[in-house]
Amino acid sequence: MKYRILKALNDADGYISGEQLSESMGVSRTTIWNYISLLRREGYVIRSVTNKGYKLISSPDRLSPEAVSEGYTPSLVGKELVILQETDSTNEEIKRRAAAGAASGLVIAAERQTMGKGRLGRSWESERGGLFFSFLLRTELPPSDVTGITLAAGYAVCLAVREYSGIDARIKWPNDIIVGSKKLCGILTEMSAQPDQTEYIVCGIGINANNKDFPEELREKCTSLAEETGSETDRSRLLGCVLKKLDRVLSSFMVSLCVEDMDHFRKLCVTLGRRIVFVRSKERIEATAVDVGSDGELIARDDSGKEYSINSGEVTVQGIY
Ligand code: BTN
C-alpha cells in the first residue's frame, strides 16, 4: 500500500487529493493519512494543502528494493536483490554468497562500502551518495569465452545512464563510463574458474551518482551525475534502469554482444580514433585505436601500420584522465 501511494504521488502532475487516493486504493482517507504520516517519518517531504490534497516534494536518498524493481521483471540479472546499509565490498559479499551456493542473477547493492575495490588493486571511493552494486553470473563456459561480459556490462550501464539522465555518457574501452574527459563509473569483473571451465563471474559497478566532494586527487579526473545534471539522482530508479539494461544485454547474449549492440558500442566508445599508449612485452607502444573486435578486443595500429590486438591491461587514452 505504501508503495502504491508513493507511486501515485510520484506520477501525479501536481497535487492529488486524499479522496482520489482513497478511491483508487480502495481504503479510507484515514488509512491514506496514516500512510502519508509514515512516509514523512521515513524522510519523504509531502506537502498537504486544504482542498488540493498532497504533493510529493522530495524523497530521501535511500535505496528502496520496491522502487528498484518497479516495472521490471528480470529474467536473469536481479532475480534476487539484496540491499545492505554497509559492507566491505559488494564484490566480496557476492563472492561469499556464491561460495555458499547463491544463484545466478543475485544482485547486492550497498549504501556504503568500507573497502570498495577498484581495478589493478586500487581502492574505490565508497561514501554515501554513490551507487555501489555487484551481480553474480554462473556459467560453465571456458573463461576465454566470457571475456565479452565485461564489455557488455559497461555498454548496458552506459545505455542506462544516458536514458536516465539524458547526459552524453560514453565508454572508454573496455568499460569505464565517462562524461567529457572525466570518469563517472567504473566496473570490476572478477571470476572463479578452472583453466577450462568458469564457475562464476562477479561484476561490480560503481556509479558516481550524488557524490558531491571528491578527494583532492580525484577532483580533476572524476565527475558525478549530480555534478553533470545539477540535480539529485534517484539512485533506486537509476539502479532499476541499469538492471533492466543488464538483464536485456546479458540474458540474450551471455557471451558477447550481438552485432547491433556491437555497432552501437563502437559509436559510444570514445577510445576509437584516438591515440593510445599501452605496454606489450615491457615495451611502451603508441598507436591509434581503430576498432573493437567481435570478442571485445581493442584493435590498434601503430605509425608503421603494424596492428595490435589488446585484450586487457591498462590503456591510456590521450586527452582522457
Ligand atoms: C575501477 O577501478 O574502475 C572499477 C571500480 C569498481 C567499483 C565497484 S563499486 C561496487 C563493486 N564493489 C567493489 O568493491 N568494487 C566494485
mmCIF file of C-alpha atoms and ligand atoms in Angstrom:
data_model
loop_
_atom_site.group_PDB
_atom_site.id
_atom_site.type_symbol
_atom_site.label_atom_id
_atom_site.label_comp_id
_atom_site.label_asym_id
_atom_site.label_seq_id
_atom_site.Cartn_x
_atom_site.Cartn_y
_atom_site.Cartn_z
ATOM 1 C CA MET A 1 0.000 0.000 0.000
ATOM 2 C CA LYS A 2 2.779 2.412 0.987
ATOM 3 C CA TYR A 3 4.462 1.993 -2.406
ATOM 4 C CA ARG A 4 1.197 2.322 -4.299
ATOM 5 C CA ILE A 5 0.595 5.651 -2.560
ATOM 6 C CA LEU A 6 4.156 6.722 -3.231
ATOM 7 C CA LYS A 7 3.798 5.793 -6.898
ATOM 8 C CA ALA A 8 0.524 7.742 -7.164
ATOM 9 C CA LEU A 9 2.217 10.790 -5.606
ATOM 10 C CA ASN A 10 5.189 10.378 -7.928
ATOM 11 C CA ASP A 11 3.037 10.029 -11.028
ATOM 12 C CA ALA A 12 0.714 12.910 -10.127
ATOM 13 C CA ASP A 13 1.204 16.100 -12.076
ATOM 14 C CA GLY A 14 0.911 18.430 -9.056
ATOM 15 C CA TYR A 15 -1.488 17.744 -6.179
ATOM 16 C CA ILE A 16 -3.578 14.613 -5.735
ATOM 17 C CA SER A 17 -6.499 14.677 -3.303
ATOM 18 C CA GLY A 18 -6.969 12.321 -0.341
ATOM 19 C CA GLU A 19 -10.314 11.362 -1.857
ATOM 20 C CA GLN A 20 -8.760 10.369 -5.203
ATOM 21 C CA LEU A 21 -6.115 8.340 -3.388
ATOM 22 C CA SER A 22 -8.607 6.568 -1.124
ATOM 23 C CA GLU A 23 -10.917 5.752 -4.062
ATOM 24 C CA SER A 24 -8.166 4.411 -6.302
ATOM 25 C CA MET A 25 -6.642 2.341 -3.477
ATOM 26 C CA GLY A 26 -9.991 1.180 -2.068
ATOM 27 C CA VAL A 27 -9.169 2.282 1.501
ATOM 28 C CA SER A 28 -10.412 5.043 3.829
ATOM 29 C CA ARG A 29 -8.984 8.566 3.869
ATOM 30 C CA THR A 30 -7.758 7.920 7.419
ATOM 31 C CA THR A 31 -5.703 4.989 6.128
ATOM 32 C CA ILE A 32 -4.245 7.241 3.434
ATOM 33 C CA TRP A 33 -3.418 9.846 6.066
ATOM 34 C CA ASN A 34 -1.689 7.212 8.230
ATOM 35 C CA TYR A 35 0.488 6.121 5.295
ATOM 36 C CA ILE A 36 1.313 9.751 4.442
ATOM 37 C CA SER A 37 2.476 10.215 8.069
ATOM 38 C CA LEU A 38 4.565 7.042 7.795
ATOM 39 C CA LEU A 39 6.200 8.241 4.577
ATOM 40 C CA ARG A 40 7.002 11.593 6.201
ATOM 41 C CA ARG A 41 8.631 9.810 9.126
ATOM 42 C CA GLU A 42 10.768 7.932 6.565
ATOM 43 C CA GLY A 43 12.058 11.212 5.163
ATOM 44 C CA TYR A 44 9.669 11.905 2.269
ATOM 45 C CA VAL A 45 8.668 15.571 2.159
ATOM 46 C CA ILE A 46 4.945 15.676 1.293
ATOM 47 C CA ARG A 47 3.115 18.987 1.208
ATOM 48 C CA SER A 48 -0.623 18.960 2.044
ATOM 49 C CA VAL A 49 -2.936 21.850 1.129
ATOM 50 C CA THR A 50 -6.626 22.046 2.051
ATOM 51 C CA ASN A 51 -8.923 21.430 -0.933
ATOM 52 C CA LYS A 52 -5.979 20.404 -3.110
ATOM 53 C CA GLY A 53 -4.503 17.330 -1.468
ATOM 54 C CA TYR A 54 -0.940 16.016 -1.337
ATOM 55 C CA LYS A 55 2.174 16.721 -3.353
ATOM 56 C CA LEU A 56 5.497 14.892 -3.151
ATOM 57 C CA ILE A 57 8.251 17.482 -2.787
ATOM 58 C CA SER A 58 11.289 15.240 -2.264
ATOM 59 C CA SER A 59 12.295 11.669 -1.487
ATOM 60 C CA PRO A 60 15.076 10.522 0.859
ATOM 61 C CA ASP A 61 18.306 9.488 -0.856
ATOM 62 C CA ARG A 62 17.966 5.843 0.115
ATOM 63 C CA LEU A 63 17.879 2.669 -1.966
ATOM 64 C CA SER A 64 14.495 1.010 -1.818
ATOM 65 C CA PRO A 65 14.012 -2.528 -3.227
ATOM 66 C CA GLU A 66 10.436 -1.745 -4.272
ATOM 67 C CA ALA A 67 11.499 1.352 -6.207
ATOM 68 C CA VAL A 68 14.415 -0.500 -7.840
ATOM 69 C CA SER A 69 12.175 -3.338 -9.046
ATOM 70 C CA GLU A 70 9.219 -1.226 -10.130
ATOM 71 C CA GLY A 71 8.004 -2.150 -13.616
ATOM 72 C CA TYR A 72 10.741 -4.697 -14.120
ATOM 73 C CA THR A 73 10.529 -8.493 -14.208
ATOM 74 C CA PRO A 74 14.091 -9.777 -14.506
ATOM 75 C CA SER A 75 14.833 -12.918 -16.464
ATOM 76 C CA LEU A 76 18.363 -13.089 -15.047
ATOM 77 C CA VAL A 77 20.093 -10.065 -13.503
ATOM 78 C CA GLY A 78 18.245 -9.029 -10.345
ATOM 79 C CA LYS A 79 16.163 -12.169 -9.808
ATOM 80 C CA GLU A 80 17.216 -11.713 -6.194
ATOM 81 C CA LEU A 81 18.048 -8.231 -4.921
ATOM 82 C CA VAL A 82 19.679 -7.532 -1.561
ATOM 83 C CA ILE A 83 20.260 -4.004 -0.281
ATOM 84 C CA LEU A 84 22.738 -3.575 2.551
ATOM 85 C CA GLN A 85 23.403 -0.462 4.599
ATOM 86 C CA GLU A 86 27.105 -1.233 4.715
ATOM 87 C CA THR A 87 29.546 -3.917 3.600
ATOM 88 C CA ASP A 88 33.272 -4.149 2.930
ATOM 89 C CA SER A 89 32.783 -4.568 -0.833
ATOM 90 C CA THR A 90 29.730 -5.770 -2.763
ATOM 91 C CA ASN A 91 32.086 -7.911 -4.898
ATOM 92 C CA GLU A 92 33.395 -9.619 -1.751
ATOM 93 C CA GLU A 93 29.850 -10.030 -0.395
ATOM 94 C CA ILE A 94 28.764 -11.698 -3.651
ATOM 95 C CA LYS A 95 31.802 -14.000 -3.578
ATOM 96 C CA ARG A 96 30.980 -15.093 -0.026
ATOM 97 C CA ARG A 97 27.390 -15.829 -1.037
ATOM 98 C CA ALA A 98 28.500 -17.546 -4.262
ATOM 99 C CA ALA A 99 30.692 -19.869 -2.176
ATOM 100 C CA ALA A 100 27.609 -20.636 -0.066
ATOM 101 C CA GLY A 101 25.607 -21.546 -3.206
ATOM 102 C CA ALA A 102 23.834 -18.303 -4.206
ATOM 103 C CA ALA A 103 22.025 -18.496 -7.543
ATOM 104 C CA SER A 104 22.988 -16.784 -10.795
ATOM 105 C CA GLY A 105 21.466 -13.324 -11.126
ATOM 106 C CA LEU A 106 21.850 -12.267 -7.470
ATOM 107 C CA VAL A 107 22.394 -8.506 -7.112
ATOM 108 C CA ILE A 108 23.793 -6.911 -3.964
ATOM 109 C CA ALA A 109 23.804 -3.145 -3.545
ATOM 110 C CA ALA A 110 25.165 -1.239 -0.560
ATOM 111 C CA GLU A 111 24.658 2.320 0.646
ATOM 112 C CA ARG A 112 28.297 2.399 1.644
ATOM 113 C CA GLN A 113 31.404 0.211 1.278
ATOM 114 C CA THR A 114 34.188 0.213 3.837
ATOM 115 C CA MET A 115 36.742 -1.365 1.470
ATOM 116 C CA GLY A 116 35.495 -0.613 -2.031
ATOM 117 C CA LYS A 117 37.838 -2.140 -4.605
ATOM 118 C CA GLY A 118 38.899 -0.713 -7.952
ATOM 119 C CA ARG A 119 40.809 -2.325 -10.800
ATOM 120 C CA LEU A 120 44.533 -3.122 -10.541
ATOM 121 C CA GLY A 121 44.418 -3.294 -6.745
ATOM 122 C CA ARG A 122 43.255 0.288 -6.338
ATOM 123 C CA SER A 123 40.574 1.312 -3.846
ATOM 124 C CA TRP A 124 37.185 2.775 -4.833
ATOM 125 C CA GLU A 125 35.786 5.826 -3.031
ATOM 126 C CA SER A 126 32.593 4.451 -1.453
ATOM 127 C CA GLU A 127 30.957 7.009 0.813
ATOM 128 C CA ARG A 128 27.174 7.523 0.813
ATOM 129 C CA GLY A 129 25.743 9.106 -2.314
ATOM 130 C CA GLY A 130 27.394 6.781 -4.818
ATOM 131 C CA LEU A 131 25.718 3.730 -6.298
ATOM 132 C CA PHE A 132 27.637 0.541 -5.468
ATOM 133 C CA PHE A 133 26.432 -2.877 -6.548
ATOM 134 C CA SER A 134 27.556 -6.240 -7.909
ATOM 135 C CA PHE A 135 25.874 -9.140 -9.629
ATOM 136 C CA LEU A 136 26.602 -12.849 -9.841
ATOM 137 C CA LEU A 137 26.555 -14.890 -13.045
ATOM 138 C CA ARG A 138 27.083 -18.620 -13.097
ATOM 139 C CA THR A 139 28.286 -20.288 -16.283
ATOM 140 C CA GLU A 140 30.394 -23.314 -17.150
ATOM 141 C CA LEU A 141 31.788 -21.802 -20.349
ATOM 142 C CA PRO A 142 35.583 -21.671 -20.637
ATOM 143 C CA PRO A 143 36.995 -18.420 -19.179
ATOM 144 C CA SER A 144 38.232 -17.372 -22.640
ATOM 145 C CA ASP A 145 34.617 -17.352 -23.875
ATOM 146 C CA VAL A 146 33.240 -14.976 -21.257
ATOM 147 C CA THR A 147 35.587 -12.014 -21.586
ATOM 148 C CA GLY A 148 32.856 -10.165 -23.526
ATOM 149 C CA ILE A 149 30.794 -9.854 -20.346
ATOM 150 C CA THR A 150 32.883 -7.017 -19.048
ATOM 151 C CA LEU A 151 32.284 -5.089 -22.284
ATOM 152 C CA ALA A 152 28.576 -5.918 -22.251
ATOM 153 C CA ALA A 153 28.243 -4.672 -18.655
ATOM 154 C CA GLY A 154 29.844 -1.311 -19.492
ATOM 155 C CA TYR A 155 27.644 -0.964 -22.555
ATOM 156 C CA ALA A 156 24.475 -1.680 -20.531
ATOM 157 C CA VAL A 157 25.455 0.852 -17.854
ATOM 158 C CA CYS A 158 26.223 3.470 -20.481
ATOM 159 C CA LEU A 159 22.790 2.981 -22.097
ATOM 160 C CA ALA A 160 21.060 3.216 -18.710
ATOM 161 C CA VAL A 161 22.900 6.381 -17.659
ATOM 162 C CA ARG A 162 22.083 8.033 -20.993
ATOM 163 C CA GLU A 163 18.418 7.072 -20.726
ATOM 164 C CA TYR A 164 18.084 8.019 -17.057
ATOM 165 C CA SER A 165 19.859 11.364 -17.159
ATOM 166 C CA GLY A 166 19.992 12.450 -20.802
ATOM 167 C CA ILE A 167 23.709 13.215 -20.486
ATOM 168 C CA ASP A 168 26.200 12.256 -23.194
ATOM 169 C CA ALA A 169 27.841 9.345 -21.329
ATOM 170 C CA ARG A 170 30.445 7.432 -23.358
ATOM 171 C CA ILE A 171 32.565 4.309 -22.979
ATOM 172 C CA LYS A 172 36.320 4.337 -22.521
ATOM 173 C CA TRP A 173 37.383 0.850 -23.635
ATOM 174 C CA PRO A 174 36.826 -1.630 -22.136
ATOM 175 C CA ASN A 175 34.185 -0.420 -19.711
ATOM 176 C CA ASP A 176 34.794 2.871 -17.914
ATOM 177 C CA ILE A 177 31.896 5.258 -18.378
ATOM 178 C CA ILE A 178 32.972 8.829 -18.887
ATOM 179 C CA VAL A 179 31.415 12.238 -19.424
ATOM 180 C CA GLY A 180 33.636 14.654 -21.334
ATOM 181 C CA SER A 181 37.062 13.602 -20.135
ATOM 182 C CA LYS A 182 36.047 12.588 -16.594
ATOM 183 C CA LYS A 183 35.161 9.198 -15.132
ATOM 184 C CA LEU A 184 31.566 8.617 -14.000
ATOM 185 C CA CYS A 185 31.557 4.867 -13.448
ATOM 186 C CA GLY A 186 33.999 2.000 -13.025
ATOM 187 C CA ILE A 187 33.462 -1.734 -13.366
ATOM 188 C CA LEU A 188 35.431 -4.508 -11.701
ATOM 189 C CA THR A 189 34.865 -8.029 -13.036
ATOM 190 C CA GLU A 190 36.261 -10.988 -11.122
ATOM 191 C CA MET A 191 35.881 -14.677 -11.752
ATOM 192 C CA SER A 192 36.315 -18.044 -10.122
ATOM 193 C CA ALA A 193 37.397 -20.588 -12.724
ATOM 194 C CA GLN A 194 39.366 -23.711 -13.620
ATOM 195 C CA PRO A 195 41.543 -23.390 -16.758
ATOM 196 C CA ASP A 196 38.784 -24.846 -18.967
ATOM 197 C CA GLN A 197 35.633 -24.005 -17.046
ATOM 198 C CA THR A 198 34.217 -20.919 -15.365
ATOM 199 C CA GLU A 199 32.452 -21.368 -12.022
ATOM 200 C CA TYR A 200 31.096 -17.887 -11.562
ATOM 201 C CA ILE A 201 31.616 -14.261 -12.542
ATOM 202 C CA VAL A 202 31.180 -11.286 -10.222
ATOM 203 C CA CYS A 203 30.708 -7.939 -11.857
ATOM 204 C CA GLY A 204 30.880 -4.889 -9.566
ATOM 205 C CA ILE A 205 29.716 -1.468 -10.685
ATOM 206 C CA GLY A 206 30.342 1.872 -9.009
ATOM 207 C CA ILE A 207 28.497 4.911 -10.367
ATOM 208 C CA ASN A 208 29.208 8.393 -9.043
ATOM 209 C CA ALA A 209 25.610 9.477 -8.505
ATOM 210 C CA ASN A 210 25.074 12.019 -5.715
ATOM 211 C CA ASN A 211 28.734 12.278 -4.746
ATOM 212 C CA LYS A 212 29.442 15.933 -4.058
ATOM 213 C CA ASP A 213 33.027 16.185 -2.930
ATOM 214 C CA PHE A 214 35.718 14.032 -4.396
ATOM 215 C CA PRO A 215 39.076 13.813 -2.614
ATOM 216 C CA GLU A 216 41.562 16.372 -3.959
ATOM 217 C CA GLU A 217 43.465 13.813 -6.081
ATOM 218 C CA LEU A 218 40.277 12.701 -7.912
ATOM 219 C CA ARG A 219 38.668 16.091 -8.493
ATOM 220 C CA GLU A 220 40.177 16.622 -11.945
ATOM 221 C CA LYS A 221 39.543 13.038 -13.044
ATOM 222 C CA CYS A 222 36.049 12.188 -11.793
ATOM 223 C CA THR A 223 32.560 13.523 -12.153
ATOM 224 C CA SER A 224 29.125 12.553 -10.828
ATOM 225 C CA LEU A 225 25.577 12.620 -12.151
ATOM 226 C CA ALA A 226 24.766 15.327 -9.580
ATOM 227 C CA GLU A 227 27.602 17.453 -10.959
ATOM 228 C CA GLU A 228 26.621 16.842 -14.597
ATOM 229 C CA THR A 229 22.857 17.319 -14.262
ATOM 230 C CA GLY A 230 22.721 19.827 -11.380
ATOM 231 C CA SER A 231 20.084 17.739 -9.622
ATOM 232 C CA GLU A 232 19.848 14.800 -7.218
ATOM 233 C CA THR A 233 19.788 11.341 -8.749
ATOM 234 C CA ASP A 234 17.062 8.956 -7.625
ATOM 235 C CA ARG A 235 19.535 6.101 -7.119
ATOM 236 C CA SER A 236 16.795 3.463 -6.821
ATOM 237 C CA ARG A 237 15.366 4.423 -10.182
ATOM 238 C CA LEU A 238 18.842 4.562 -11.720
ATOM 239 C CA LEU A 239 19.678 1.108 -10.327
ATOM 240 C CA GLY A 240 16.388 -0.246 -11.722
ATOM 241 C CA CYS A 241 17.247 1.249 -15.093
ATOM 242 C CA VAL A 242 20.769 -0.281 -15.079
ATOM 243 C CA LEU A 243 19.487 -3.732 -14.028
ATOM 244 C CA LYS A 244 16.918 -3.683 -16.812
ATOM 245 C CA LYS A 245 19.584 -2.934 -19.423
ATOM 246 C CA LEU A 246 21.970 -5.527 -17.959
ATOM 247 C CA ASP A 247 19.199 -8.095 -17.973
ATOM 248 C CA ARG A 248 18.425 -7.452 -21.622
ATOM 249 C CA VAL A 249 22.025 -7.314 -22.817
ATOM 250 C CA LEU A 250 23.274 -10.276 -20.758
ATOM 251 C CA SER A 251 20.304 -12.661 -20.894
ATOM 252 C CA SER A 252 20.143 -12.901 -24.630
ATOM 253 C CA PHE A 253 23.870 -12.548 -25.282
ATOM 254 C CA MET A 254 25.510 -14.167 -22.312
ATOM 255 C CA VAL A 255 28.862 -14.436 -24.036
ATOM 256 C CA SER A 256 29.228 -11.450 -26.301
ATOM 257 C CA LEU A 257 27.258 -8.540 -27.681
ATOM 258 C CA CYS A 258 25.052 -9.038 -30.717
ATOM 259 C CA VAL A 259 26.018 -7.269 -33.943
ATOM 260 C CA GLU A 260 23.660 -4.291 -33.483
ATOM 261 C CA ASP A 261 24.787 -3.783 -29.890
ATOM 262 C CA MET A 262 28.401 -4.111 -31.012
ATOM 263 C CA ASP A 263 27.901 -1.401 -33.638
ATOM 264 C CA HIS A 264 26.236 0.827 -31.069
ATOM 265 C CA PHE A 265 29.069 0.081 -28.630
ATOM 266 C CA ARG A 266 31.597 1.300 -31.217
ATOM 267 C CA LYS A 267 29.633 4.536 -31.679
ATOM 268 C CA LEU A 268 29.646 5.172 -27.920
ATOM 269 C CA CYS A 269 33.313 4.223 -27.471
ATOM 270 C CA VAL A 270 35.492 7.347 -27.183
ATOM 271 C CA THR A 271 38.701 5.348 -27.442
ATOM 272 C CA LEU A 272 38.239 4.674 -31.166
ATOM 273 C CA GLY A 273 40.112 7.056 -33.424
ATOM 274 C CA ARG A 274 42.293 8.322 -30.553
ATOM 275 C CA ARG A 275 45.988 7.970 -29.835
ATOM 276 C CA ILE A 276 46.585 5.391 -27.130
ATOM 277 C CA VAL A 277 49.541 4.099 -25.172
ATOM 278 C CA PHE A 278 49.876 0.521 -23.903
ATOM 279 C CA VAL A 279 52.606 -1.857 -22.820
ATOM 280 C CA ARG A 280 53.500 -5.017 -24.765
ATOM 281 C CA SER A 281 56.378 -7.258 -23.568
ATOM 282 C CA LYS A 282 57.603 -4.415 -21.333
ATOM 283 C CA GLU A 283 57.702 -2.071 -24.344
ATOM 284 C CA ARG A 284 55.643 1.130 -24.354
ATOM 285 C CA ILE A 285 53.725 1.346 -27.618
ATOM 286 C CA GLU A 286 51.973 4.357 -29.094
ATOM 287 C CA ALA A 287 49.251 3.676 -31.632
ATOM 288 C CA THR A 288 45.807 4.719 -32.826
ATOM 289 C CA ALA A 289 42.771 2.717 -31.686
ATOM 290 C CA VAL A 290 40.974 1.679 -34.859
ATOM 291 C CA ASP A 291 38.298 -0.866 -33.917
ATOM 292 C CA VAL A 292 36.767 -3.147 -31.314
ATOM 293 C CA GLY A 293 36.721 -6.781 -32.475
ATOM 294 C CA SER A 294 33.763 -9.122 -32.063
ATOM 295 C CA ASP A 295 35.304 -10.661 -28.909
ATOM 296 C CA GLY A 296 35.659 -7.210 -27.382
ATOM 297 C CA GLU A 297 39.390 -6.809 -28.062
ATOM 298 C CA LEU A 298 40.724 -3.361 -28.906
ATOM 299 C CA ILE A 299 42.476 -3.191 -32.271
ATOM 300 C CA ALA A 300 45.191 -0.576 -32.635
ATOM 301 C CA ARG A 301 47.609 0.375 -35.434
ATOM 302 C CA ASP A 302 50.994 1.992 -34.879
ATOM 303 C CA ASP A 303 52.590 4.519 -37.251
ATOM 304 C CA SER A 304 54.365 1.785 -39.233
ATOM 305 C CA GLY A 305 50.991 0.149 -39.930
ATOM 306 C CA LYS A 306 51.514 -2.775 -37.541
ATOM 307 C CA GLU A 307 48.274 -3.992 -35.940
ATOM 308 C CA TYR A 308 47.848 -4.993 -32.324
ATOM 309 C CA SER A 309 45.002 -6.784 -30.601
ATOM 310 C CA ILE A 310 44.663 -5.676 -26.966
ATOM 311 C CA ASN A 311 42.685 -7.829 -24.563
ATOM 312 C CA SER A 312 43.315 -6.442 -21.131
ATOM 313 C CA GLY A 313 45.562 -4.255 -19.044
ATOM 314 C CA GLU A 314 45.842 -0.526 -18.858
ATOM 315 C CA VAL A 315 45.382 1.525 -21.976
ATOM 316 C CA THR A 316 45.988 5.242 -21.652
ATOM 317 C CA VAL A 317 43.874 7.340 -23.980
ATOM 318 C CA GLN A 318 45.199 10.750 -24.930
ATOM 319 C CA GLY A 319 43.035 13.547 -23.526
ATOM 320 C CA ILE A 320 41.112 11.398 -21.021
ATOM 321 C CA TYR A 321 42.072 11.456 -17.360
HETATM 322 C C1 BTN B 1 37.546 0.697 -11.451
HETATM 323 O O1 BTN B 1 38.647 0.720 -10.898
HETATM 324 O O2 BTN B 1 37.270 1.466 -12.377
HETATM 325 C C2 BTN B 1 36.498 -0.299 -11.001
HETATM 326 C C3 BTN B 1 35.703 0.206 -9.840
HETATM 327 C C4 BTN B 1 34.611 -0.749 -9.396
HETATM 328 C C5 BTN B 1 33.900 -0.278 -8.163
HETATM 329 C C6 BTN B 1 32.711 -1.129 -7.812
HETATM 330 S S1 BTN B 1 31.711 -0.421 -6.551
HETATM 331 C C7 BTN B 1 30.805 -1.893 -6.407
HETATM 332 C C8 BTN B 1 31.797 -3.017 -6.521
HETATM 333 N N1 BTN B 1 32.368 -3.313 -5.220
HETATM 334 C C9 BTN B 1 33.662 -3.049 -5.174
HETATM 335 O O3 BTN B 1 34.394 -3.204 -4.179
HETATM 336 N N2 BTN B 1 34.080 -2.581 -6.365
HETATM 337 C C10 BTN B 1 33.011 -2.540 -7.325
#
